[in-house]
Short mmCIF file of C-alpha atoms and ligand atoms in Angstrom, two decimals:
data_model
loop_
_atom_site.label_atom_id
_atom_site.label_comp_id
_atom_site.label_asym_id
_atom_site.label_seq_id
_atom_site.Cartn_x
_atom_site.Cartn_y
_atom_site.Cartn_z
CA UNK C 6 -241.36 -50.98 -20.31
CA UNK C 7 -240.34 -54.79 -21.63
CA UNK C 8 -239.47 -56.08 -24.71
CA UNK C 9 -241.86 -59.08 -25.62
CA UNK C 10 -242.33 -61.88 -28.01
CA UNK C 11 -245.44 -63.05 -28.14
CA UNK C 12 -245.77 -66.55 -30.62
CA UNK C 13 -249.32 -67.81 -31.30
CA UNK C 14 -249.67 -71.30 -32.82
CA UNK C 15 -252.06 -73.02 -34.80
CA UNK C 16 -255.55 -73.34 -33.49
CA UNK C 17 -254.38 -69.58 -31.86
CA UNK C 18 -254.65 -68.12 -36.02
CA UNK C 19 -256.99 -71.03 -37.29
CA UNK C 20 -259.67 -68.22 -38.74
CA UNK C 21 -259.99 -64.77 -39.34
CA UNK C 22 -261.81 -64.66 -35.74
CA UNK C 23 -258.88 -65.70 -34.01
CA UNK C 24 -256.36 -63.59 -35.59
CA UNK C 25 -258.23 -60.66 -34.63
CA UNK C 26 -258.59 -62.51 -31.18
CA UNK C 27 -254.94 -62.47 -31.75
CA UNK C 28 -254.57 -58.69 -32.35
CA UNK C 29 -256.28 -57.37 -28.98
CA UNK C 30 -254.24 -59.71 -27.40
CA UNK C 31 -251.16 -57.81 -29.17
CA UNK C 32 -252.73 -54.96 -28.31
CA UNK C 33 -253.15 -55.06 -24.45
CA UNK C 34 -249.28 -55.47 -24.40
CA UNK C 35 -248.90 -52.99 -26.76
CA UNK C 36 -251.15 -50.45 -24.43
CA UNK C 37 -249.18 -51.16 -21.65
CA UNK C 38 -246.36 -49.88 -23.18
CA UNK C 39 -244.11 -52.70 -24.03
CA UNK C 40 -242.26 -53.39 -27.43
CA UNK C 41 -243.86 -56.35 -29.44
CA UNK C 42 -242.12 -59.68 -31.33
CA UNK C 43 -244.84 -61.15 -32.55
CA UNK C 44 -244.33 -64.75 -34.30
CA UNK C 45 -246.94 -66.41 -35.72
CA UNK C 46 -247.53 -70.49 -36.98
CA UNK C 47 -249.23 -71.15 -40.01
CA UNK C 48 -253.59 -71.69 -39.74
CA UNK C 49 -254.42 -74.75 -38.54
CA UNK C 50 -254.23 -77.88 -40.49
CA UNK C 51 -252.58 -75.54 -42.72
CA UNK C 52 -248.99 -77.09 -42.90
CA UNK C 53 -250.13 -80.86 -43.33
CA UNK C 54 -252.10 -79.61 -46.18
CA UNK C 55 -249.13 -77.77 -47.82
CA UNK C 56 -247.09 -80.79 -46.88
CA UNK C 57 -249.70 -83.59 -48.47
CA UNK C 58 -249.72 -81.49 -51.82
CA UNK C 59 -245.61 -82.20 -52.03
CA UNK C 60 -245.58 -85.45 -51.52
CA UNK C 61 -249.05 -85.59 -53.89
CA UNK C 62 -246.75 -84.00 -55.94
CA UNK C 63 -243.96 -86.70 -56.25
CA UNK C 64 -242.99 -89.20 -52.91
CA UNK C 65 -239.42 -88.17 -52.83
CA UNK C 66 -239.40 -84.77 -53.83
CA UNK C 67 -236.63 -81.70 -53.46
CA UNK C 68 -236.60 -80.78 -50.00
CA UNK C 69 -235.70 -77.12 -51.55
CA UNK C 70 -238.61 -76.68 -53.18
CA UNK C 71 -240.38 -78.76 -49.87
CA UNK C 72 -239.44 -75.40 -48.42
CA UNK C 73 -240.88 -73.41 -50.22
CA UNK C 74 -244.14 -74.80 -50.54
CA UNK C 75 -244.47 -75.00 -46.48
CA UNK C 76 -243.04 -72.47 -45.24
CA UNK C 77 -245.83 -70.16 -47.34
CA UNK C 78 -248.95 -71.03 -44.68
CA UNK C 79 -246.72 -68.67 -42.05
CA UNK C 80 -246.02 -66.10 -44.94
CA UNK C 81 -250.13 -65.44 -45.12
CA UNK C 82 -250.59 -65.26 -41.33
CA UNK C 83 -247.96 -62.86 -41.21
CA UNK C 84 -249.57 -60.35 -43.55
CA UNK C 85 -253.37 -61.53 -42.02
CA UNK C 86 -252.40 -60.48 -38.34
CA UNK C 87 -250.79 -57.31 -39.47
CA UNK C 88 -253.56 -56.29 -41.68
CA UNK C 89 -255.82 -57.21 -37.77
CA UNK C 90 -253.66 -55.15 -36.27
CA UNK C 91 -253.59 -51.70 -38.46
CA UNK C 92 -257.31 -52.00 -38.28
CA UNK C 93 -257.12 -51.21 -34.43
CA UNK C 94 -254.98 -48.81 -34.88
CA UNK C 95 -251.84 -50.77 -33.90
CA UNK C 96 -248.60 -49.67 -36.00
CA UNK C 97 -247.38 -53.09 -37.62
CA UNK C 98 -245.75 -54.62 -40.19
CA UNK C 99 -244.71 -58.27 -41.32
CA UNK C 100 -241.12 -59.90 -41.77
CA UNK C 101 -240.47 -63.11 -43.53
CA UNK C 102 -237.40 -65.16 -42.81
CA UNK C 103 -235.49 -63.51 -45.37
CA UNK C 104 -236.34 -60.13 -44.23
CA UNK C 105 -234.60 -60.20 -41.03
CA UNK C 106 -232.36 -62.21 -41.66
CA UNK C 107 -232.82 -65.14 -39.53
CA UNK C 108 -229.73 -67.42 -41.34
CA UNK C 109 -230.37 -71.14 -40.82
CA UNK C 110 -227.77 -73.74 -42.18
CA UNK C 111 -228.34 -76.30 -44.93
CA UNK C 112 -230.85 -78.74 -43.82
CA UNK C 113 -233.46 -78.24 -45.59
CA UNK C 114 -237.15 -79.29 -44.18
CA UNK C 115 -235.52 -79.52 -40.83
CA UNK C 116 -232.60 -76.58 -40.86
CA UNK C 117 -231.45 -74.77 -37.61
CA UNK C 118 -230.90 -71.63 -36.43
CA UNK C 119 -227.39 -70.81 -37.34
CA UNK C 120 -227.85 -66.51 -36.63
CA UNK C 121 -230.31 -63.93 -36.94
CA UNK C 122 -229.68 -60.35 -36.84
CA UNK C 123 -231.93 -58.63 -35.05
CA UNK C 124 -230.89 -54.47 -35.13
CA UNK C 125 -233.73 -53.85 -37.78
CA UNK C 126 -236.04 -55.48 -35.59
CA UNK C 127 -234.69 -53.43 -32.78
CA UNK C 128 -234.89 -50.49 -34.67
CA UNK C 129 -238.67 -51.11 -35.54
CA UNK C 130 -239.62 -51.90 -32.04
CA UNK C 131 -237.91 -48.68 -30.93
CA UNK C 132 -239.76 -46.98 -33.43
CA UNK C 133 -243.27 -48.06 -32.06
CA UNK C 134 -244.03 -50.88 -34.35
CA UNK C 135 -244.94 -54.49 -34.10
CA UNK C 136 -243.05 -56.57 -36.09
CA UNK C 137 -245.37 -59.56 -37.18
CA UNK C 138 -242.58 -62.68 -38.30
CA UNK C 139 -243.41 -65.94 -40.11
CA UNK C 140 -242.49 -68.62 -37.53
CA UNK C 141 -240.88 -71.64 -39.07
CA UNK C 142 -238.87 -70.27 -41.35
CA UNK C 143 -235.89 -68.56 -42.34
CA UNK C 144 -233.09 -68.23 -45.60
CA UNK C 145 -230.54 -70.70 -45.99
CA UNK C 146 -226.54 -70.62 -47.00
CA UNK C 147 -228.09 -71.35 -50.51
CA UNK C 148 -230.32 -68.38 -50.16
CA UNK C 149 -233.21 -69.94 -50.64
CA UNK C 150 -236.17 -70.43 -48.28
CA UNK C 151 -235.27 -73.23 -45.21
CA UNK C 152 -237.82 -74.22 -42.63
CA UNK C 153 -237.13 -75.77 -38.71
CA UNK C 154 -238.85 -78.85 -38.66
CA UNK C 155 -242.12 -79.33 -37.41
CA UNK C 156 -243.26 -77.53 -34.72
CA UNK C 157 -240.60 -74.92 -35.44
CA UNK C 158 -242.41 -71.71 -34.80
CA UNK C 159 -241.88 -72.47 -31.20
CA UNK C 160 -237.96 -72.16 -31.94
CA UNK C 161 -238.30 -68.73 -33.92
CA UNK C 162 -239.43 -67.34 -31.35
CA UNK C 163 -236.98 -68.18 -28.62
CA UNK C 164 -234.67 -67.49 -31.15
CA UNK C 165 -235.70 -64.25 -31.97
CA UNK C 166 -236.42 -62.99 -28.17
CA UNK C 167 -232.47 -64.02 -27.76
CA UNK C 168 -231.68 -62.17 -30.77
CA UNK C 169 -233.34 -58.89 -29.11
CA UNK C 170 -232.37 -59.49 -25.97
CA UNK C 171 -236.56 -59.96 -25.18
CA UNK C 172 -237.45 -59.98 -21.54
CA UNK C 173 -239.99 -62.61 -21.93
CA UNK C 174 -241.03 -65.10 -24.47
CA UNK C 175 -244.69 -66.04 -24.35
CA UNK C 176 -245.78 -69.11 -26.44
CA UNK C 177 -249.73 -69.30 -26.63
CA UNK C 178 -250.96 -72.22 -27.68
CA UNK C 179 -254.31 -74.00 -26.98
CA UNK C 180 -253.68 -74.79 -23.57
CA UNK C 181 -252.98 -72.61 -20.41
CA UNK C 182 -249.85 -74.14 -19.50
CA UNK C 183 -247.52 -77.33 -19.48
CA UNK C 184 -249.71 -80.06 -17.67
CA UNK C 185 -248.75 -82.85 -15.78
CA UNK C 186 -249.19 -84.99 -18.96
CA UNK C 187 -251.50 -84.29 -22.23
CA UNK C 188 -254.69 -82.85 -21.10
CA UNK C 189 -256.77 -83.87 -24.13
CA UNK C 190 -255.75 -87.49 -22.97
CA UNK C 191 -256.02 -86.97 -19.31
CA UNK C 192 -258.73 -84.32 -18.13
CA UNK C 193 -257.19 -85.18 -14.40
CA UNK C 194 -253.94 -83.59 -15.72
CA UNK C 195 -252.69 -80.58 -13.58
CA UNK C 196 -251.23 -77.54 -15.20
CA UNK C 197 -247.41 -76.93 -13.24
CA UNK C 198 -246.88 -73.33 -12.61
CA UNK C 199 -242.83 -73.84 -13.22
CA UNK C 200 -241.20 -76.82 -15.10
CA UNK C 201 -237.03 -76.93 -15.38
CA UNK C 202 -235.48 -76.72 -18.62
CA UNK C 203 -234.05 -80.24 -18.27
CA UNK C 204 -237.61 -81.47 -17.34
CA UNK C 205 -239.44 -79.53 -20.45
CA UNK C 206 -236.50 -81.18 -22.68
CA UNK C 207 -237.16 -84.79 -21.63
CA UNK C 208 -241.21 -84.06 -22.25
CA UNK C 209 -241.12 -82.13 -25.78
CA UNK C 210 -238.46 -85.01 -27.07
CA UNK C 211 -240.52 -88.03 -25.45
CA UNK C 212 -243.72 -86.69 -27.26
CA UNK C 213 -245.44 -84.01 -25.24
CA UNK C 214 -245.52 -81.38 -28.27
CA UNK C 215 -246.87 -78.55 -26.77
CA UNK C 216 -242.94 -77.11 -27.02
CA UNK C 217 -240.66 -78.01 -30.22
CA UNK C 218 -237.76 -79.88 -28.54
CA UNK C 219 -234.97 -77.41 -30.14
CA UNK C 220 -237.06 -74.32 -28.29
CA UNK C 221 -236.46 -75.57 -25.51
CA UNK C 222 -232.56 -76.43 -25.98
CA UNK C 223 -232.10 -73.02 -27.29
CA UNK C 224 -234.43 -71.18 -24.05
CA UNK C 225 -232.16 -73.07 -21.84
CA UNK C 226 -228.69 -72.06 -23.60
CA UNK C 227 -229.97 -68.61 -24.27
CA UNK C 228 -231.36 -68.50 -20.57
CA UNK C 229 -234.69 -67.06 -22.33
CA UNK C 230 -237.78 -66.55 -20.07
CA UNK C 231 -240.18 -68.45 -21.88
CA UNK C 232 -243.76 -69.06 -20.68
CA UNK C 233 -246.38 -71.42 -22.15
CA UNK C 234 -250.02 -69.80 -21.75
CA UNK C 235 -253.41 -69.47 -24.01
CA UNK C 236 -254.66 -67.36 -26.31
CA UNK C 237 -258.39 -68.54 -25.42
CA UNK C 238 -257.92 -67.13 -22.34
CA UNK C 239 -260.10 -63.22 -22.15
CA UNK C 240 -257.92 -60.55 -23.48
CA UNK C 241 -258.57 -58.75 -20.69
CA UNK C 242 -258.62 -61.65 -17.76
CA UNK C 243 -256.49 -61.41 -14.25
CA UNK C 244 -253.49 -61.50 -14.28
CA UNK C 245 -252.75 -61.36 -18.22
CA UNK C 246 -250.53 -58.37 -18.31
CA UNK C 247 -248.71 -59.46 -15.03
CA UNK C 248 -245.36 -60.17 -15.49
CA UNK C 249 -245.35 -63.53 -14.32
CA UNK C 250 -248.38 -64.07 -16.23
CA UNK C 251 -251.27 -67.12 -15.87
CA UNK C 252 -249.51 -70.08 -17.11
CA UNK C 253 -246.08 -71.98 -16.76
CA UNK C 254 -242.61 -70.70 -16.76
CA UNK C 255 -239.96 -73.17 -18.35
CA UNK C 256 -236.88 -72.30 -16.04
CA UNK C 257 -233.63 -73.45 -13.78
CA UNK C 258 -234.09 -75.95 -11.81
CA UNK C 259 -232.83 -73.59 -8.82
CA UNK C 260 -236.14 -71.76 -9.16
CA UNK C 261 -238.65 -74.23 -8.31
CA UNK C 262 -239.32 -75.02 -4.76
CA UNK C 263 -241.37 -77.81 -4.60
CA UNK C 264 -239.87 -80.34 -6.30
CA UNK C 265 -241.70 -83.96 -7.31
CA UNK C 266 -240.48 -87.11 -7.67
CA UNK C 267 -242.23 -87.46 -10.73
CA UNK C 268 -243.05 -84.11 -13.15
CA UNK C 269 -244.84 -85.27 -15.68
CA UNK C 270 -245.98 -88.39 -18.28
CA UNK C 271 -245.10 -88.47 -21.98
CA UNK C 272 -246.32 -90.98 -25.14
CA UNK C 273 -245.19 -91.00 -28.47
CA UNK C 274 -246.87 -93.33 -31.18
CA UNK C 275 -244.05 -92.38 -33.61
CA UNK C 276 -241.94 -94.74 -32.44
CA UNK C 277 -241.67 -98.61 -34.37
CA UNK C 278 -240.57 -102.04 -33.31
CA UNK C 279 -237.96 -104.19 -35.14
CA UNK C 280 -236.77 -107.72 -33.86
CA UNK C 281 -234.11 -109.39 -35.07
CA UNK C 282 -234.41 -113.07 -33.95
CA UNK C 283 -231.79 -115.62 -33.31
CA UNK C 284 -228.65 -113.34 -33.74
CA UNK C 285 -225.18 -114.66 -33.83
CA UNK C 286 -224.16 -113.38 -30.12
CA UNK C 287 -220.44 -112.31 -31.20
CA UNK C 288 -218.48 -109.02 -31.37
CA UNK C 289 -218.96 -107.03 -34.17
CA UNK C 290 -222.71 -107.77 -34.61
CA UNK C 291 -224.16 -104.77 -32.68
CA UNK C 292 -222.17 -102.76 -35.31
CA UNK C 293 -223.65 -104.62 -38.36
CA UNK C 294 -226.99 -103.86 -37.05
CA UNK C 295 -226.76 -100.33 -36.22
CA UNK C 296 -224.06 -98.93 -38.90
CA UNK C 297 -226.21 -99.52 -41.97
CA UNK C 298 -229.00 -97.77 -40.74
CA UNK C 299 -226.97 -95.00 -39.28
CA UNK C 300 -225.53 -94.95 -42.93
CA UNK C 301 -229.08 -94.77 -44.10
CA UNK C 302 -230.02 -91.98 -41.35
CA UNK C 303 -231.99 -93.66 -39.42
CA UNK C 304 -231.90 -92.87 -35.49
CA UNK C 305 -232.44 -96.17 -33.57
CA UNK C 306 -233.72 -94.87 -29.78
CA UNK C 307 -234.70 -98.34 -27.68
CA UNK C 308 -232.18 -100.91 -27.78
CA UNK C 309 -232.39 -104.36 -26.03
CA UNK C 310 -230.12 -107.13 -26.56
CA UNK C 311 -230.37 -110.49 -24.33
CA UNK C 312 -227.22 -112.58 -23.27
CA UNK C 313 -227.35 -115.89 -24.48
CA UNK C 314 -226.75 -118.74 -22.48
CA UNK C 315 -224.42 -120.92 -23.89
CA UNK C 316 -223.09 -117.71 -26.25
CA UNK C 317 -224.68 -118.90 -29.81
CA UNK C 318 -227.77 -117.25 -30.47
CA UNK C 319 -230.26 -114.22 -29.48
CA UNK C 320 -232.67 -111.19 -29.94
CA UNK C 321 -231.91 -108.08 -30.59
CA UNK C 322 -234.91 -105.31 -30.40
CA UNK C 323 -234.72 -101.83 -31.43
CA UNK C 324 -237.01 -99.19 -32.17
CA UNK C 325 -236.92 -96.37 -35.15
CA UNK C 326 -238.78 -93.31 -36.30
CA UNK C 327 -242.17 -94.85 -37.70
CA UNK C 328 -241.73 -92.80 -40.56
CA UNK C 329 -238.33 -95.04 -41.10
CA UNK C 330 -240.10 -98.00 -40.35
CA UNK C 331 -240.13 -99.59 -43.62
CA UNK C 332 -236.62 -98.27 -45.40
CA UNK C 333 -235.39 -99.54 -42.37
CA UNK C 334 -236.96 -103.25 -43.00
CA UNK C 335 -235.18 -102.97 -46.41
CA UNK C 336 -231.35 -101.69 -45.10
CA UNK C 337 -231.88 -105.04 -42.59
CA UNK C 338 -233.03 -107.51 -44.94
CA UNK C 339 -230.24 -106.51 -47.44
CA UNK C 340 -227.51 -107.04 -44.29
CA UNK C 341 -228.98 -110.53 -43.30
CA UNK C 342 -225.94 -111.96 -44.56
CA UNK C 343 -223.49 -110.20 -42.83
CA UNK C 344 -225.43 -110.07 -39.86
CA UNK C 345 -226.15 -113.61 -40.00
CA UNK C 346 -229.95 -113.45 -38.03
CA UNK C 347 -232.98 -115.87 -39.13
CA UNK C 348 -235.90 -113.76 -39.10
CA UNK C 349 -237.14 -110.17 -38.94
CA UNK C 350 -239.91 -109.27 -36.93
CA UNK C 351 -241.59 -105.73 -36.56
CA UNK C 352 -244.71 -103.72 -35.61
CA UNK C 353 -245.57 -100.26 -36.24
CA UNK C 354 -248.49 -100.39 -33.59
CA UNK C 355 -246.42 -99.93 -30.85
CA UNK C 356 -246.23 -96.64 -27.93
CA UNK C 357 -243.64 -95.01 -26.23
CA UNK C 358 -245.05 -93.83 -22.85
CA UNK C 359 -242.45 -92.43 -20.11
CA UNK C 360 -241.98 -91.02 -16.75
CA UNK C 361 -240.37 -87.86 -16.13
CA UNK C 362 -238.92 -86.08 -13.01
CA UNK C 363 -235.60 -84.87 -11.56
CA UNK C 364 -236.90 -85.86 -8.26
CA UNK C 365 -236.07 -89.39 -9.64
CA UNK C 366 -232.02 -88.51 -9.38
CA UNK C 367 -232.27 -89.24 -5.72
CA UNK C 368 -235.35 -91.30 -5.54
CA UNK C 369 -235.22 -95.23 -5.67
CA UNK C 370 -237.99 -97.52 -6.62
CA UNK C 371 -239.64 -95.17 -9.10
CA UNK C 372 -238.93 -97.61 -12.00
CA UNK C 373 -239.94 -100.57 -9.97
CA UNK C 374 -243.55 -99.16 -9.24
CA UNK C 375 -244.01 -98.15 -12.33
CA UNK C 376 -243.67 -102.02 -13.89
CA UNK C 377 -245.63 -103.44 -11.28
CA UNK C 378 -248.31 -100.74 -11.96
CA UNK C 379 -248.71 -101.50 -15.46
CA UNK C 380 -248.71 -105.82 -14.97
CA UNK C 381 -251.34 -104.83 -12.40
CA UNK C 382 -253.69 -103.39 -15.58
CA UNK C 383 -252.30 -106.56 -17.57
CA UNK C 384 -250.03 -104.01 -20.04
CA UNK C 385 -246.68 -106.00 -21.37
CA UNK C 386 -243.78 -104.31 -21.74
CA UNK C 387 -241.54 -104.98 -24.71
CA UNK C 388 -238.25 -102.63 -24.26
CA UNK C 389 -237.46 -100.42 -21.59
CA UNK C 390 -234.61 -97.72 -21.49
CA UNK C 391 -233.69 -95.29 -18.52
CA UNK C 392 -231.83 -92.11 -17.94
CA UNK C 393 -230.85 -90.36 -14.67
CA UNK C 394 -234.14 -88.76 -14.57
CA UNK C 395 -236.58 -90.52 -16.97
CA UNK C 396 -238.33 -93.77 -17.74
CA UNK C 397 -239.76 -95.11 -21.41
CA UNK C 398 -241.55 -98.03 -21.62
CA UNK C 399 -242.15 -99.49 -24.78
CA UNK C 400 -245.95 -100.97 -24.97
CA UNK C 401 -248.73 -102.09 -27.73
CA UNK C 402 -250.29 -98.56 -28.67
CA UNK C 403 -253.79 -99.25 -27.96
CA UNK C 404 -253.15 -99.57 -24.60
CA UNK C 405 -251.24 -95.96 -24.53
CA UNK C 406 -254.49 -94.02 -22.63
CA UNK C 407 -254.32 -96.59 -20.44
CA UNK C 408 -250.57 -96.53 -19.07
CA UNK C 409 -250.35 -93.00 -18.89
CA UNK C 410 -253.88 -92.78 -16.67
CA UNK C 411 -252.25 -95.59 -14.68
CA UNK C 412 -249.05 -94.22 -14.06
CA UNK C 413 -250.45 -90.66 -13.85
CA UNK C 414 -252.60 -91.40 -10.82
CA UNK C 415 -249.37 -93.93 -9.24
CA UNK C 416 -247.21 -91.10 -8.62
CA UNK C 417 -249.72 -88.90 -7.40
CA UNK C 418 -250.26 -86.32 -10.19
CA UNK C 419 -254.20 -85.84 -10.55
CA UNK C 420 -256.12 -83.20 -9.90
CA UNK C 421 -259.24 -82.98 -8.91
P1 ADP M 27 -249.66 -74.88 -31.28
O1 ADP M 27 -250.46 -75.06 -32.53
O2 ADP M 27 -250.13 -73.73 -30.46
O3 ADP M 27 -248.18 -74.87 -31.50
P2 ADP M 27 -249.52 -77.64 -30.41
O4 ADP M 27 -250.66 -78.47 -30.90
O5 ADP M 27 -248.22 -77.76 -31.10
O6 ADP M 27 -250.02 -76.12 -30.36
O7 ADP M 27 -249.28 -77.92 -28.84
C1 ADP M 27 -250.34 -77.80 -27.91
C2 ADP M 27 -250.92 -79.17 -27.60
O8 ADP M 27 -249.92 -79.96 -26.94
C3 ADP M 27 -252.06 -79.16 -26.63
O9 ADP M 27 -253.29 -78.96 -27.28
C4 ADP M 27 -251.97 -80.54 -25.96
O10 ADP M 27 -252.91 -81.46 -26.46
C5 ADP M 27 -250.59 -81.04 -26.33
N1 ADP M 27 -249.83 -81.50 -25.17
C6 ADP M 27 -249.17 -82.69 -25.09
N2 ADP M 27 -248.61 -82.84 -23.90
C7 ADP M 27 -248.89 -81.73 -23.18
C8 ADP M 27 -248.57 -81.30 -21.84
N3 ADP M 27 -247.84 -82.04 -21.02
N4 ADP M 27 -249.05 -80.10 -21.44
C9 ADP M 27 -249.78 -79.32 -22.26
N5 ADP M 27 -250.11 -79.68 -23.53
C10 ADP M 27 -249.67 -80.87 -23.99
N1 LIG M 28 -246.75 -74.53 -39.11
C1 LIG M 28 -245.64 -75.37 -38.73
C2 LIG M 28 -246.14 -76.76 -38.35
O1 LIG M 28 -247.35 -77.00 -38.38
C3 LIG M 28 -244.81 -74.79 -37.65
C4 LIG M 28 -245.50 -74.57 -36.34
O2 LIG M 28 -246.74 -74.53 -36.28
O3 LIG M 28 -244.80 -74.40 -35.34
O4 LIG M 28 -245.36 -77.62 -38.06
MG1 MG M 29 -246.72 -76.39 -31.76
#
C-alpha cells in the first residue's frame, strides 16, 4: 500500500464530465488499496474569470479581498469531486486551506507555503477516506484566505505529499508528460520519460507552465516523487496503476542515464523591452537605473549594457514583467534627470525563447549554433543572457513559433 496525491488541473475538472472522469481515476487508486491526497485546480477558465471581475471591480484593488474572490473557483471543485466520488461509493470528503491548516505567510495573491500540518489528513487517510483539498490556497498570518500565485495548485500538492510523507505525487494535467518543448506549439515535440529537478526549474521559470516554478523548488528540497501524466488518458489503460506510471518523473540528476546536450526549449511572451538610449557611461548609473524600479518591485531579468568607445555615451537594454511594462516607463521617465539618458525606447511585442540542458555544462558551441541557426531563418536577436546550463534569447514575438521549431529540430529533439 502507498500513500498518493493525485492533483488534477484545469481542463482535468473543466465540466461535470470530467470530474467524474476524475473520480474513477481516484477510484482505481483507491481499489488498489492506496491512501488518496487528492488536490484539485479550479474549472477551467474559471480563475481568469474570478480574477477579471476584481479588477472589473476597481484596477488596484485589496489583494485581501483578491483572495478571497479567487481562491473560491477551487472551493467548488472541492465539494464537486467529492460529491463524484460518494456517488461511486468512494468515502470522501473536502478540505479548504483553512481546514488543514496549510499556513502560508503574508503575501497575499502570491503567498508561500510557510507550514501545513498534515496529522488530520493522516488521520483521514488512515481511516479510509479521500481527502479532496482546494489547490491554490491556504490561511494566512492574518487569518484570512491567501492564495500561491498562479499556477499554484501544482505547489499544494507537492506541498501537501511532503507534509504526509506521500510516496508519489502525480500532477495530471492535459498532457501525458513534460515534452521536449510545448506540444500545442510543436506537434514534433517528444515527451522525456525523466527530466532533473534543475532542468524542470529552468523550463517552468523560462515559460513552459505545465509545472508552477515554486512546485518544482519545493519537489526538489522536499525530494518529492513527482510525476507529470494525463487525466485523458483511459482510467483503466497500461500501465496506469504501475508505480512508475505512463508519463515523466521530475527527479536527480543521478537518475537519468541518457543525458542530452540539450533537454528541452522554452518561450515566454511575458517578458517586455525597455531601451535607454545614449546613457552617461559612468559609475553609479547602473544603480540609478535598476534601484528605482527595484524600489517600485519590479524584477528586471535581461540586462545588456554596451562599452562605449571613447567612455561618454551608450545603451542600456533591459527587460521587465509585461505586466510592469508601463509603471515601469513611468519610475524611468521620472529618473531621467538623475540618470541623465536622452530617450526611452520600449516594446511589449517582444519573446523570450531559450535553450535548456545540463548536457550544456560540459558542452561547447551550443550557444554559437544556436545564433547562427536563428540568422539562418533571418530572426534578430535583441538581448541575450546565459547560465551554466541555459540560453534566452530575446526576439520580436511573432517570430516565437518559429525559433523554437528552429532550434528544436538543431539540437536534435523531434520526433517523428
Ligand atoms: P493544468 O490546468 O493541468 O495545470 P496547464 O495549462 O497549467 O495545465 O499546463 C499544461 C500545459 O502546459 C499543456 O497543455 C502545454 O500546452 C503546456 N506546456 C508548455 N510547455 C510544455 C512542455 N515542455 N511539456 C508539456 N506541456 C507544456
Ligand atoms: N486555478 C488557479 C489558476 O488558474 C491555480 C491552478 O490552476 O493551479 O491559476
Ligand atoms: Mg497549471
Amino acid at each position: 500500500m502507498s500513500r498518493l496525491v493525485m492533483k488534477f488541473g484545469g481542463t482535468s475538472v473543466a465540466d461535470i464530465d470530467r470530474i467524474k472522469n476524475v473520480a474513477r481515476h481516484v477510484k482505481r487508486e483507491v481499489d488498489h488499496g492506496h491512501q488518496v491526497a487528492v488536490v484539485v485546480s479550479a474549472m477551467s477558465g474559471a480563475t481568469n474569470q474570478l480574477v477579471a471581475w476584481t479588477r472589473a471591480a476597481a484596477p488596484l484593488h485589496d489583494a485581501r479581498e483578491y483572495d478571497t474572490v479567487v481562491a473560491s473557483g477551487e472551493q467548488v471543485t472541492s465539494g464537486l469531486l467529492a460529491i463524484a466520488l460518494q456517488e461511486i461509493g468512494v468515502n470522501a470528503r473536502s478540505w479548504q486551506g483553512w481546514q488543514i491548516p496549510i499556513r502560508t505567510d503574508a503575501s497575499h495573491g502570491a503567498a508561500r507555503i510557510a507550514d501545513i500540518d498534515g496529522a488530520r489528513l493522516v488521520e483521514r487517510l488512515a481511516q479510509g477516506q479521500v481527502a479532496v483539498i482546494a489547490g491554490f490556497q491556504g490561511i494566512g498570518p492574518d487569518n484570512r484566505i491567501a492564495t500561491l500565485g498562479r499556477g499554484g495548485s501544482d505547489t499544494s500538492a507537492v506541498a501537501i505529499a511532503a507534509a504526509i510523507g506521500a510516496d508519489r505525487c502525480d500532477i495530471y494535467t492535459d498532457v501525458d508528460g513534460v515534452y521536449t518543448t510545448d506540444p500545442r506549439i510543436v506537434p514534433k515535440a517528444r515527451r522525456l520519460d525523466k527530466v532533473s529537478f534543475e532542468e524542470m526549474l529552468e523550463m517552468a521559470s523560462l515559460g513552459a507552465k505545465v509545472l508552477q516554478v515554486r512546485s518544482v523548488e519545493l519537489a526538489m528540497v522536499r525530494n518529492v516523487r513527482t510525476f507529470v501524466r494525463s487525466s485523458f488518458e483511459p482510467v483503466d489503460g497500461p500501465g496506469m496503476a504501475d508505480e512508475n506510471p505512463p508519463g515523466t518523473l521530475i527527479c536527480d540528476e543521478d537518475e537519468i542515464v541518457e543525458k542530452q546536450v540539450v533537454t528541452g526549449i522554452a518561450y515566454s511572451k511575458d517578458e517586455a523591452q525597455i531601451s535607454l538610449r545614449r546613457v552617461p557611461d559612468k559609475p553609479g548609473v547602473a544603480a540609478h537605473v535598476f534601484g528605482p524600479l527595484a524600489e517600485a518591485n519590479i524584477n528586471v531579468d535581461m540586462i545588456v549594457q554596451n562599452i562605449s568607445e571613447d567612455g561618454s555615451l551608450t545603451d542600456l537594454t533591459f527587460t521587465v514583467p509585461n505586466a510592469d511594462y508601463e509603471r515601469a516607463r513611468k519610475v524611468l521617465e521620472k529618473a531621467q534627470a538623475e540618470v541623465g539618458y536622452q530617450a526611452i525606447q520600449g516594446s511589449s511585442d517582444v519573446a523570450k525563447v531559450s535553450v535548456i540542458g545540463i548536457g550544456m555544462r560540459s558542452h561547447a558551441g551550443v550557444a554559437a549554433d544556436a545564433f547562427k541557426a536563428l540568422a539562418s531563418k533571418g530572426i534578430n536577436i535583441r538581448a541575450i543572457t546565459t547560465s551554466e546550463i541555459k540560453i534566452s534569447v530575446l526576439i520580436d514575438a511573432p517570430y516565437t513559433e518559429l525559433a523554437v521549431r528552429t532550434l528544436h529540430s538543431l539540437y536534435g529533439l523531434d520526433g517523428k
